[in-house]
mmCIF file of C-alpha atoms in Angstrom:
data_model
loop_
_atom_site.group_PDB
_atom_site.id
_atom_site.type_symbol
_atom_site.label_atom_id
_atom_site.label_comp_id
_atom_site.label_asym_id
_atom_site.label_seq_id
_atom_site.Cartn_x
_atom_site.Cartn_y
_atom_site.Cartn_z
ATOM 1 C CA MET A 67 11.436 -72.014 208.757
ATOM 2 C CA ARG A 68 10.687 -68.474 207.569
ATOM 3 C CA GLU A 69 8.497 -66.308 209.730
ATOM 4 C CA ASN A 70 5.549 -64.492 208.202
ATOM 5 C CA LEU A 71 4.311 -61.056 209.109
ATOM 6 C CA ASP A 72 0.847 -61.228 210.620
ATOM 7 C CA ILE A 73 -1.581 -58.585 209.318
ATOM 8 C CA GLU A 74 -3.146 -58.031 212.742
ATOM 9 C CA LEU A 75 0.228 -57.410 214.242
ATOM 10 C CA LEU A 76 0.998 -54.815 211.585
ATOM 11 C CA GLN A 77 -2.386 -53.170 212.106
ATOM 12 C CA THR A 78 -1.619 -52.822 215.813
ATOM 13 C CA LEU A 79 1.818 -51.326 215.018
ATOM 14 C CA ILE A 80 0.147 -48.735 212.796
ATOM 15 C CA ALA A 81 -2.431 -48.015 215.498
ATOM 16 C CA ILE A 82 0.356 -47.348 218.024
ATOM 17 C CA ALA A 83 2.152 -44.998 215.630
ATOM 18 C CA SER A 84 -1.110 -43.143 214.825
ATOM 19 C CA THR A 85 -2.335 -42.691 218.380
ATOM 20 C CA GLY A 86 1.042 -42.278 220.111
ATOM 21 C CA SER A 87 0.447 -44.786 222.883
ATOM 22 C CA PHE A 88 -0.232 -48.427 223.560
ATOM 23 C CA ALA A 89 -3.337 -47.529 225.650
ATOM 24 C CA LEU A 90 -5.012 -45.505 222.837
ATOM 25 C CA ALA A 91 -3.948 -48.112 220.283
ATOM 26 C CA ALA A 92 -5.589 -50.794 222.404
ATOM 27 C CA GLU A 93 -8.912 -48.859 222.166
ATOM 28 C CA SER A 94 -8.490 -48.503 218.430
ATOM 29 C CA VAL A 95 -7.929 -52.190 217.698
ATOM 30 C CA HIS A 96 -10.376 -53.276 220.385
ATOM 31 C CA ARG A 97 -7.905 -55.218 222.502
ATOM 32 C CA THR A 98 -6.535 -54.873 226.029
ATOM 33 C CA GLN A 99 -3.308 -52.969 226.543
ATOM 34 C CA SER A 100 -1.573 -56.107 227.712
ATOM 35 C CA ALA A 101 -2.695 -57.884 224.529
ATOM 36 C CA VAL A 102 -1.191 -55.048 222.468
ATOM 37 C CA SER A 103 2.058 -55.298 224.378
ATOM 38 C CA MET A 104 2.139 -59.059 223.676
ATOM 39 C CA GLN A 105 1.493 -58.445 219.995
ATOM 40 C CA MET A 106 4.438 -56.095 219.790
ATOM 41 C CA LYS A 107 6.695 -58.596 221.548
ATOM 42 C CA ARG A 108 5.660 -61.213 219.023
ATOM 43 C CA LEU A 109 6.338 -58.805 216.174
ATOM 44 C CA GLU A 110 9.835 -58.071 217.603
ATOM 45 C CA GLU A 111 10.502 -61.787 217.694
ATOM 46 C CA ILE A 112 9.475 -62.197 214.082
ATOM 47 C CA VAL A 113 11.664 -59.401 212.756
ATOM 48 C CA GLY A 114 14.473 -59.944 215.301
ATOM 49 C CA GLN A 115 14.791 -56.253 216.080
ATOM 50 C CA PRO A 116 13.607 -54.010 218.931
ATOM 51 C CA LEU A 117 10.653 -51.952 217.758
ATOM 52 C CA PHE A 118 10.234 -49.859 220.911
ATOM 53 C CA GLU A 119 12.469 -48.501 223.663
ATOM 54 C CA LYS A 120 11.623 -47.039 227.029
ATOM 55 C CA GLN A 121 11.977 -43.294 227.672
ATOM 56 C CA GLY A 122 10.832 -42.750 231.172
ATOM 57 C CA ARG A 123 7.310 -44.195 231.346
ATOM 58 C CA ARG A 124 6.752 -44.015 227.569
ATOM 59 C CA ALA A 125 7.503 -46.572 224.888
ATOM 60 C CA VAL A 126 9.031 -44.794 221.864
ATOM 61 C CA ILE A 127 9.276 -46.368 218.458
ATOM 62 C CA THR A 128 12.893 -47.203 217.358
ATOM 63 C CA PRO A 129 14.399 -46.531 213.927
ATOM 64 C CA GLN A 130 13.886 -50.244 213.194
ATOM 65 C CA GLY A 131 10.242 -49.804 214.166
ATOM 66 C CA GLU A 132 9.904 -46.854 211.869
ATOM 67 C CA ASN A 133 11.274 -48.910 208.958
ATOM 68 C CA LEU A 134 8.841 -51.672 209.657
ATOM 69 C CA LEU A 135 6.027 -49.105 209.905
ATOM 70 C CA LEU A 136 6.718 -48.093 206.350
ATOM 71 C CA TYR A 137 6.374 -51.642 205.111
ATOM 72 C CA ALA A 138 3.328 -52.259 207.330
ATOM 73 C CA ARG A 139 1.439 -49.378 205.713
ATOM 74 C CA ARG A 140 2.370 -50.544 202.250
ATOM 75 C CA ILE A 141 1.318 -54.162 203.031
ATOM 76 C CA LEU A 142 -2.055 -53.063 204.372
ATOM 77 C CA LYS A 143 -2.649 -50.745 201.487
ATOM 78 C CA LEU A 144 -1.946 -53.571 198.996
ATOM 79 C CA GLN A 145 -4.236 -55.883 200.954
ATOM 80 C CA ASP A 146 -7.059 -53.246 200.830
ATOM 81 C CA GLU A 147 -6.522 -52.853 197.060
ATOM 82 C CA ALA A 148 -6.581 -56.608 196.466
ATOM 83 C CA LEU A 149 -9.753 -57.102 198.488
ATOM 84 C CA ALA A 150 -11.434 -54.089 196.828
ATOM 85 C CA THR A 151 -10.851 -55.774 193.437
ATOM 86 C CA PHE A 152 -13.039 -58.649 194.417
ATOM 87 C CA HIS A 153 -15.462 -57.057 196.914
ATOM 88 C CA SER A 154 -16.525 -53.734 195.385
ATOM 89 C CA PRO A 155 -17.040 -54.007 191.637
ATOM 90 C CA ASP A 156 -20.843 -53.585 192.101
ATOM 91 C CA ILE A 157 -20.582 -50.264 194.046
ATOM 92 C CA THR A 158 -21.350 -47.500 191.513
ATOM 93 C CA GLY A 159 -23.370 -44.342 191.331
ATOM 94 C CA GLU A 160 -22.900 -40.806 192.668
ATOM 95 C CA VAL A 161 -22.206 -39.482 196.126
ATOM 96 C CA ARG A 162 -23.125 -35.855 196.818
ATOM 97 C CA LEU A 163 -20.696 -34.778 199.512
ATOM 98 C CA GLY A 164 -20.529 -31.442 201.273
ATOM 99 C CA VAL A 165 -17.442 -30.325 203.188
ATOM 100 C CA GLN A 166 -16.815 -27.130 205.062
ATOM 101 C CA ASP A 167 -14.203 -25.285 203.025
ATOM 102 C CA ASP A 168 -11.463 -25.088 205.620
ATOM 103 C CA TYR A 169 -11.587 -28.887 206.146
ATOM 104 C CA VAL A 170 -11.141 -29.699 202.457
ATOM 105 C CA MET A 171 -7.396 -29.423 202.099
ATOM 106 C CA ARG A 172 -6.274 -31.312 205.244
ATOM 107 C CA LEU A 173 -9.002 -33.886 205.916
ATOM 108 C CA VAL A 174 -10.584 -34.910 202.695
ATOM 109 C CA PRO A 175 -7.953 -35.736 200.095
ATOM 110 C CA PRO A 176 -6.528 -38.907 201.802
ATOM 111 C CA ILE A 177 -10.036 -40.209 202.422
ATOM 112 C CA LEU A 178 -11.113 -39.653 198.818
ATOM 113 C CA ALA A 179 -7.894 -41.289 197.573
ATOM 114 C CA ARG A 180 -8.577 -44.350 199.689
ATOM 115 C CA PHE A 181 -12.242 -44.453 198.659
ATOM 116 C CA ALA A 182 -11.273 -44.229 194.941
ATOM 117 C CA GLU A 183 -8.940 -47.220 195.352
ATOM 118 C CA ARG A 184 -11.713 -49.331 196.785
ATOM 119 C CA TYR A 185 -14.603 -47.972 194.660
ATOM 120 C CA PRO A 186 -13.235 -46.747 191.366
ATOM 121 C CA ASN A 187 -16.593 -46.626 189.647
ATOM 122 C CA VAL A 188 -18.232 -44.147 192.039
ATOM 123 C CA HIS A 189 -18.621 -40.481 191.013
ATOM 124 C CA ILE A 190 -18.154 -37.898 193.807
ATOM 125 C CA ARG A 191 -19.807 -34.480 193.584
ATOM 126 C CA LEU A 192 -18.045 -32.332 196.092
ATOM 127 C CA ASP A 193 -19.611 -29.149 197.411
ATOM 128 C CA THR A 194 -17.458 -26.822 199.567
ATOM 129 C CA GLN A 195 -19.103 -23.949 201.388
ATOM 130 C CA SER A 196 -19.716 -22.712 204.879
ATOM 131 C CA SER A 197 -21.171 -25.113 207.430
ATOM 132 C CA THR A 198 -24.434 -23.152 207.609
ATOM 133 C CA ARG A 199 -25.076 -23.486 203.883
ATOM 134 C CA LEU A 200 -24.048 -27.120 203.844
ATOM 135 C CA ILE A 201 -26.349 -28.101 206.751
ATOM 136 C CA ALA A 202 -29.214 -26.395 204.849
ATOM 137 C CA ALA A 203 -28.366 -28.073 201.634
ATOM 138 C CA THR A 204 -28.211 -31.529 203.276
ATOM 139 C CA ALA A 205 -31.566 -30.935 204.984
ATOM 140 C CA GLN A 206 -33.093 -30.024 201.677
ATOM 141 C CA GLY A 207 -31.831 -33.243 200.092
ATOM 142 C CA ASP A 208 -29.316 -31.562 197.724
ATOM 143 C CA LEU A 209 -26.471 -33.408 199.460
ATOM 144 C CA ASP A 210 -26.262 -36.963 200.808
ATOM 145 C CA PHE A 211 -24.215 -35.849 203.798
ATOM 146 C CA SER A 212 -21.858 -33.074 204.924
ATOM 147 C CA LEU A 213 -18.689 -32.787 206.960
ATOM 148 C CA VAL A 214 -19.164 -29.549 208.932
ATOM 149 C CA ASN A 215 -18.461 -27.566 211.952
ATOM 150 C CA THR A 216 -21.633 -28.135 214.003
ATOM 151 C CA VAL A 217 -22.598 -24.523 214.226
ATOM 152 C CA ARG A 218 -26.221 -25.147 215.101
ATOM 153 C CA SER A 219 -27.214 -27.153 218.115
ATOM 154 C CA GLU A 220 -30.580 -27.872 216.520
ATOM 155 C CA ALA A 221 -28.988 -29.547 213.460
ATOM 156 C CA LYS A 222 -29.032 -33.286 213.905
ATOM 157 C CA HIS A 223 -25.441 -34.412 213.577
ATOM 158 C CA GLU A 224 -22.897 -37.027 214.597
ATOM 159 C CA ASN A 225 -19.861 -35.682 216.480
ATOM 160 C CA LEU A 226 -16.619 -37.033 215.063
ATOM 161 C CA VAL A 227 -13.831 -35.106 216.774
ATOM 162 C CA SER A 228 -13.227 -31.776 218.593
ATOM 163 C CA GLU A 229 -10.439 -29.246 218.187
ATOM 164 C CA PRO A 230 -9.679 -25.771 219.499
ATOM 165 C CA LEU A 231 -10.123 -22.507 217.626
ATOM 166 C CA VAL A 232 -7.159 -20.138 217.412
ATOM 167 C CA TRP A 233 -6.292 -16.625 216.352
ATOM 168 C CA VAL A 234 -4.144 -16.337 213.208
ATOM 169 C CA THR A 235 -1.990 -13.561 211.696
ATOM 170 C CA SER A 236 0.676 -13.170 209.092
ATOM 171 C CA PRO A 237 4.192 -13.817 210.351
ATOM 172 C CA LYS A 238 5.500 -11.221 207.964
ATOM 173 C CA HIS A 239 3.381 -8.373 209.441
ATOM 174 C CA VAL A 240 2.407 -6.877 212.795
ATOM 175 C CA ILE A 241 -1.195 -5.967 212.154
ATOM 176 C CA HIS A 242 -2.168 -7.793 215.333
ATOM 177 C CA GLU A 243 -0.303 -5.134 217.365
ATOM 178 C CA ALA A 244 -2.530 -2.297 216.081
ATOM 179 C CA ARG A 245 -5.253 -0.904 218.352
ATOM 180 C CA PRO A 246 -7.960 -1.195 217.292
ATOM 181 C CA PHE A 247 -6.755 -4.061 215.098
ATOM 182 C CA PRO A 248 -8.688 -5.258 212.006
ATOM 183 C CA ILE A 249 -10.288 -8.688 211.888
ATOM 184 C CA ALA A 250 -11.560 -10.670 209.030
ATOM 185 C CA ILE A 251 -14.622 -12.842 209.593
ATOM 186 C CA GLU A 252 -16.731 -15.282 207.603
ATOM 187 C CA ALA A 253 -20.350 -14.165 207.024
ATOM 188 C CA ASN A 254 -22.980 -15.857 209.204
ATOM 189 C CA CYS A 255 -20.378 -17.840 211.052
ATOM 190 C CA LEU A 256 -20.739 -18.753 214.748
ATOM 191 C CA TRP A 257 -16.914 -18.723 215.103
ATOM 192 C CA SER A 258 -16.932 -15.012 214.361
ATOM 193 C CA LYS A 259 -19.461 -14.344 217.044
ATOM 194 C CA TRP A 260 -17.382 -16.332 219.463
ATOM 195 C CA ALA A 261 -14.289 -14.341 218.538
ATOM 196 C CA GLN A 262 -15.985 -11.023 218.971
ATOM 197 C CA HIS A 263 -17.377 -12.070 222.326
ATOM 198 C CA ALA A 264 -13.954 -13.127 223.530
ATOM 199 C CA LEU A 265 -12.440 -9.777 222.460
ATOM 200 C CA ASP A 266 -15.316 -7.800 224.064
ATOM 201 C CA THR A 267 -14.948 -9.776 227.272
ATOM 202 C CA ALA A 268 -11.228 -9.145 227.393
ATOM 203 C CA GLY A 269 -11.706 -5.435 226.674
ATOM 204 C CA ILE A 270 -9.641 -5.551 223.497
ATOM 205 C CA HIS A 271 -10.332 -2.938 220.851
ATOM 206 C CA TYR A 272 -10.896 -4.243 217.247
ATOM 207 C CA ARG A 273 -12.838 -3.484 214.133
ATOM 208 C CA ILE A 274 -14.441 -5.778 211.568
ATOM 209 C CA ALA A 275 -12.535 -4.858 208.455
ATOM 210 C CA TYR A 276 -13.289 -7.726 206.116
ATOM 211 C CA THR A 277 -16.215 -10.187 205.629
ATOM 212 C CA THR A 278 -15.826 -13.166 203.271
ATOM 213 C CA PHE A 279 -17.746 -16.352 202.414
ATOM 214 C CA GLY A 280 -14.942 -18.837 202.598
ATOM 215 C CA TYR A 281 -11.692 -20.074 203.972
ATOM 216 C CA GLY A 282 -9.704 -19.053 200.871
ATOM 217 C CA GLY A 283 -10.676 -15.374 201.266
ATOM 218 C CA ILE A 284 -9.790 -15.440 205.012
ATOM 219 C CA ASN A 285 -6.392 -17.044 204.252
ATOM 220 C CA ALA A 286 -5.559 -14.434 201.531
ATOM 221 C CA ILE A 287 -6.514 -11.452 203.640
ATOM 222 C CA VAL A 288 -4.552 -12.626 206.702
ATOM 223 C CA ASP A 289 -1.530 -13.703 204.669
ATOM 224 C CA ALA A 290 -1.369 -10.222 203.175
ATOM 225 C CA GLY A 291 -1.169 -8.702 206.673
ATOM 226 C CA LEU A 292 -4.509 -6.922 206.313
ATOM 227 C CA ALA A 293 -6.298 -8.496 209.305
ATOM 228 C CA VAL A 294 -6.334 -11.083 212.106
ATOM 229 C CA SER A 295 -8.834 -13.918 211.905
ATOM 230 C CA ILE A 296 -9.781 -17.263 213.511
ATOM 231 C CA MET A 297 -9.438 -20.835 212.298
ATOM 232 C CA SER A 298 -9.592 -24.322 213.683
ATOM 233 C CA ARG A 299 -6.196 -25.297 215.040
ATOM 234 C CA ASN A 300 -5.541 -28.036 212.513
ATOM 235 C CA SER A 301 -6.650 -26.045 209.506
ATOM 236 C CA VAL A 302 -4.016 -23.310 210.005
ATOM 237 C CA PRO A 303 -1.792 -23.308 206.878
ATOM 238 C CA ASP A 304 1.987 -23.012 207.065
ATOM 239 C CA ASN A 305 1.882 -19.390 205.829
ATOM 240 C CA LEU A 306 0.042 -18.108 208.912
ATOM 241 C CA ARG A 307 1.090 -17.804 212.583
ATOM 242 C CA ILE A 308 -1.021 -18.708 215.627
ATOM 243 C CA LEU A 309 -1.460 -15.964 218.170
ATOM 244 C CA THR A 310 -1.585 -16.930 221.814
ATOM 245 C CA LYS A 311 -2.010 -15.360 225.278
ATOM 246 C CA MET A 312 1.612 -14.246 225.046
ATOM 247 C CA ASP A 313 0.492 -12.088 222.121
ATOM 248 C CA GLY A 314 -2.370 -10.701 224.245
ATOM 249 C CA PHE A 315 -5.181 -12.696 222.649
ATOM 250 C CA PRO A 316 -7.852 -14.477 224.634
ATOM 251 C CA GLU A 317 -8.568 -18.212 224.444
ATOM 252 C CA LEU A 318 -11.280 -19.379 222.073
ATOM 253 C CA PRO A 319 -13.768 -22.234 222.498
ATOM 254 C CA ILE A 320 -13.485 -25.788 221.343
ATOM 255 C CA THR A 321 -15.313 -26.598 218.114
ATOM 256 C CA THR A 322 -16.614 -29.935 216.836
ATOM 257 C CA ILE A 323 -16.329 -31.569 213.411
ATOM 258 C CA GLY A 324 -19.630 -33.283 212.768
ATOM 259 C CA LEU A 325 -21.373 -35.415 210.145
ATOM 260 C CA VAL A 326 -24.759 -34.271 208.977
ATOM 261 C CA VAL A 327 -26.670 -36.946 207.037
ATOM 262 C CA LYS A 328 -29.726 -36.369 204.812
ATOM 263 C CA ASN A 329 -31.460 -39.429 206.155
ATOM 264 C CA PRO A 330 -30.495 -42.826 207.575
ATOM 265 C CA VAL A 331 -31.100 -44.592 204.221
ATOM 266 C CA LEU A 332 -28.054 -43.753 202.087
ATOM 267 C CA SER A 333 -27.059 -45.413 198.865
ATOM 268 C CA PRO A 334 -24.420 -48.143 199.188
ATOM 269 C CA ALA A 335 -21.686 -45.855 197.820
ATOM 270 C CA ALA A 336 -22.673 -42.925 200.119
ATOM 271 C CA MET A 337 -22.927 -45.288 203.092
ATOM 272 C CA ARG A 338 -19.326 -46.549 202.479
ATOM 273 C CA LEU A 339 -17.906 -43.068 202.132
ATOM 274 C CA ALA A 340 -19.656 -41.875 205.313
ATOM 275 C CA ASP A 341 -18.307 -44.895 207.206
ATOM 276 C CA MET A 342 -14.797 -44.273 205.877
ATOM 277 C CA MET A 343 -15.022 -40.635 207.179
ATOM 278 C CA ARG A 344 -16.214 -41.856 210.561
ATOM 279 C CA GLU A 345 -13.242 -44.221 210.686
ATOM 280 C CA GLU A 346 -10.610 -41.745 209.430
ATOM 281 C CA ILE A 347 -11.712 -38.589 211.198
ATOM 282 C CA GLY A 348 -13.490 -39.986 214.281
ATOM 283 C CA GLY A 349 -10.359 -42.041 215.064
ATOM 284 C CA LYS A 350 -8.108 -38.972 215.052
ATOM 285 C CA ARG A 351 -7.171 -37.032 218.138
ATOM 286 C CA LEU A 352 -6.425 -33.672 216.642
ATOM 287 C CA ALA A 353 -3.688 -31.539 218.059
ATOM 288 C CA ALA A 354 -4.457 -29.335 220.990
ATOM 289 C CA ALA A 355 -3.606 -25.663 221.020
#
């Protein structure tokens, strides 16, 4: 008799691959760690191949497991598309979404792609600015909700995930070795104040050479070798290099990605997109510095 792949087993496999451990995957799928281990043993029995191998105290996915993981993601994606065909034809309207500009490229596209598959009749109006402006626009009712760096403690928000801030420079230039060296900052940004405080405390000489109103401007200035700046660790593009203590730069604080909602009563479309962001971003453990 032919064995069938169980959706729940595939979901657990994906959770293990996404979180990097059985323990974290158990939290993600709301099971005990022993139950997760039993699920993977059952999945190995079904496919007749070892999916994990021991390396010290860690269980590492095998090449066979990686192959199955590709199929698992495709199977779950098809299931989501099939269910969306029947469950979401009535979800329409507009969602007014704000996203801090340096989160747009890395966090938002896969979420919007998944949302569009499930709710193809919803129109998204995307506003990308600094967190300070997005928080104000959301409070005024111009946006349904915003994904921001929680720069103001008084702004009511929902913490999703934290990540470190880092110094960045151009790998093609040595502007960071100059004294005083130029820095590029974003106007009215708390990160910039943190950066200046860290440099002042460390006794490092610098000058504010550029002020911009967005991530794109910071990226262009730093890439050209004109200045050093700060970014969240996981928003650093491939064209820039992270500076560390070895380069003579002080550590920076941890920042938090938060969700600021206009009010608890969102439209059905906005509620579903907000929930998807909570699931996708809140479930991540972003890389440490």
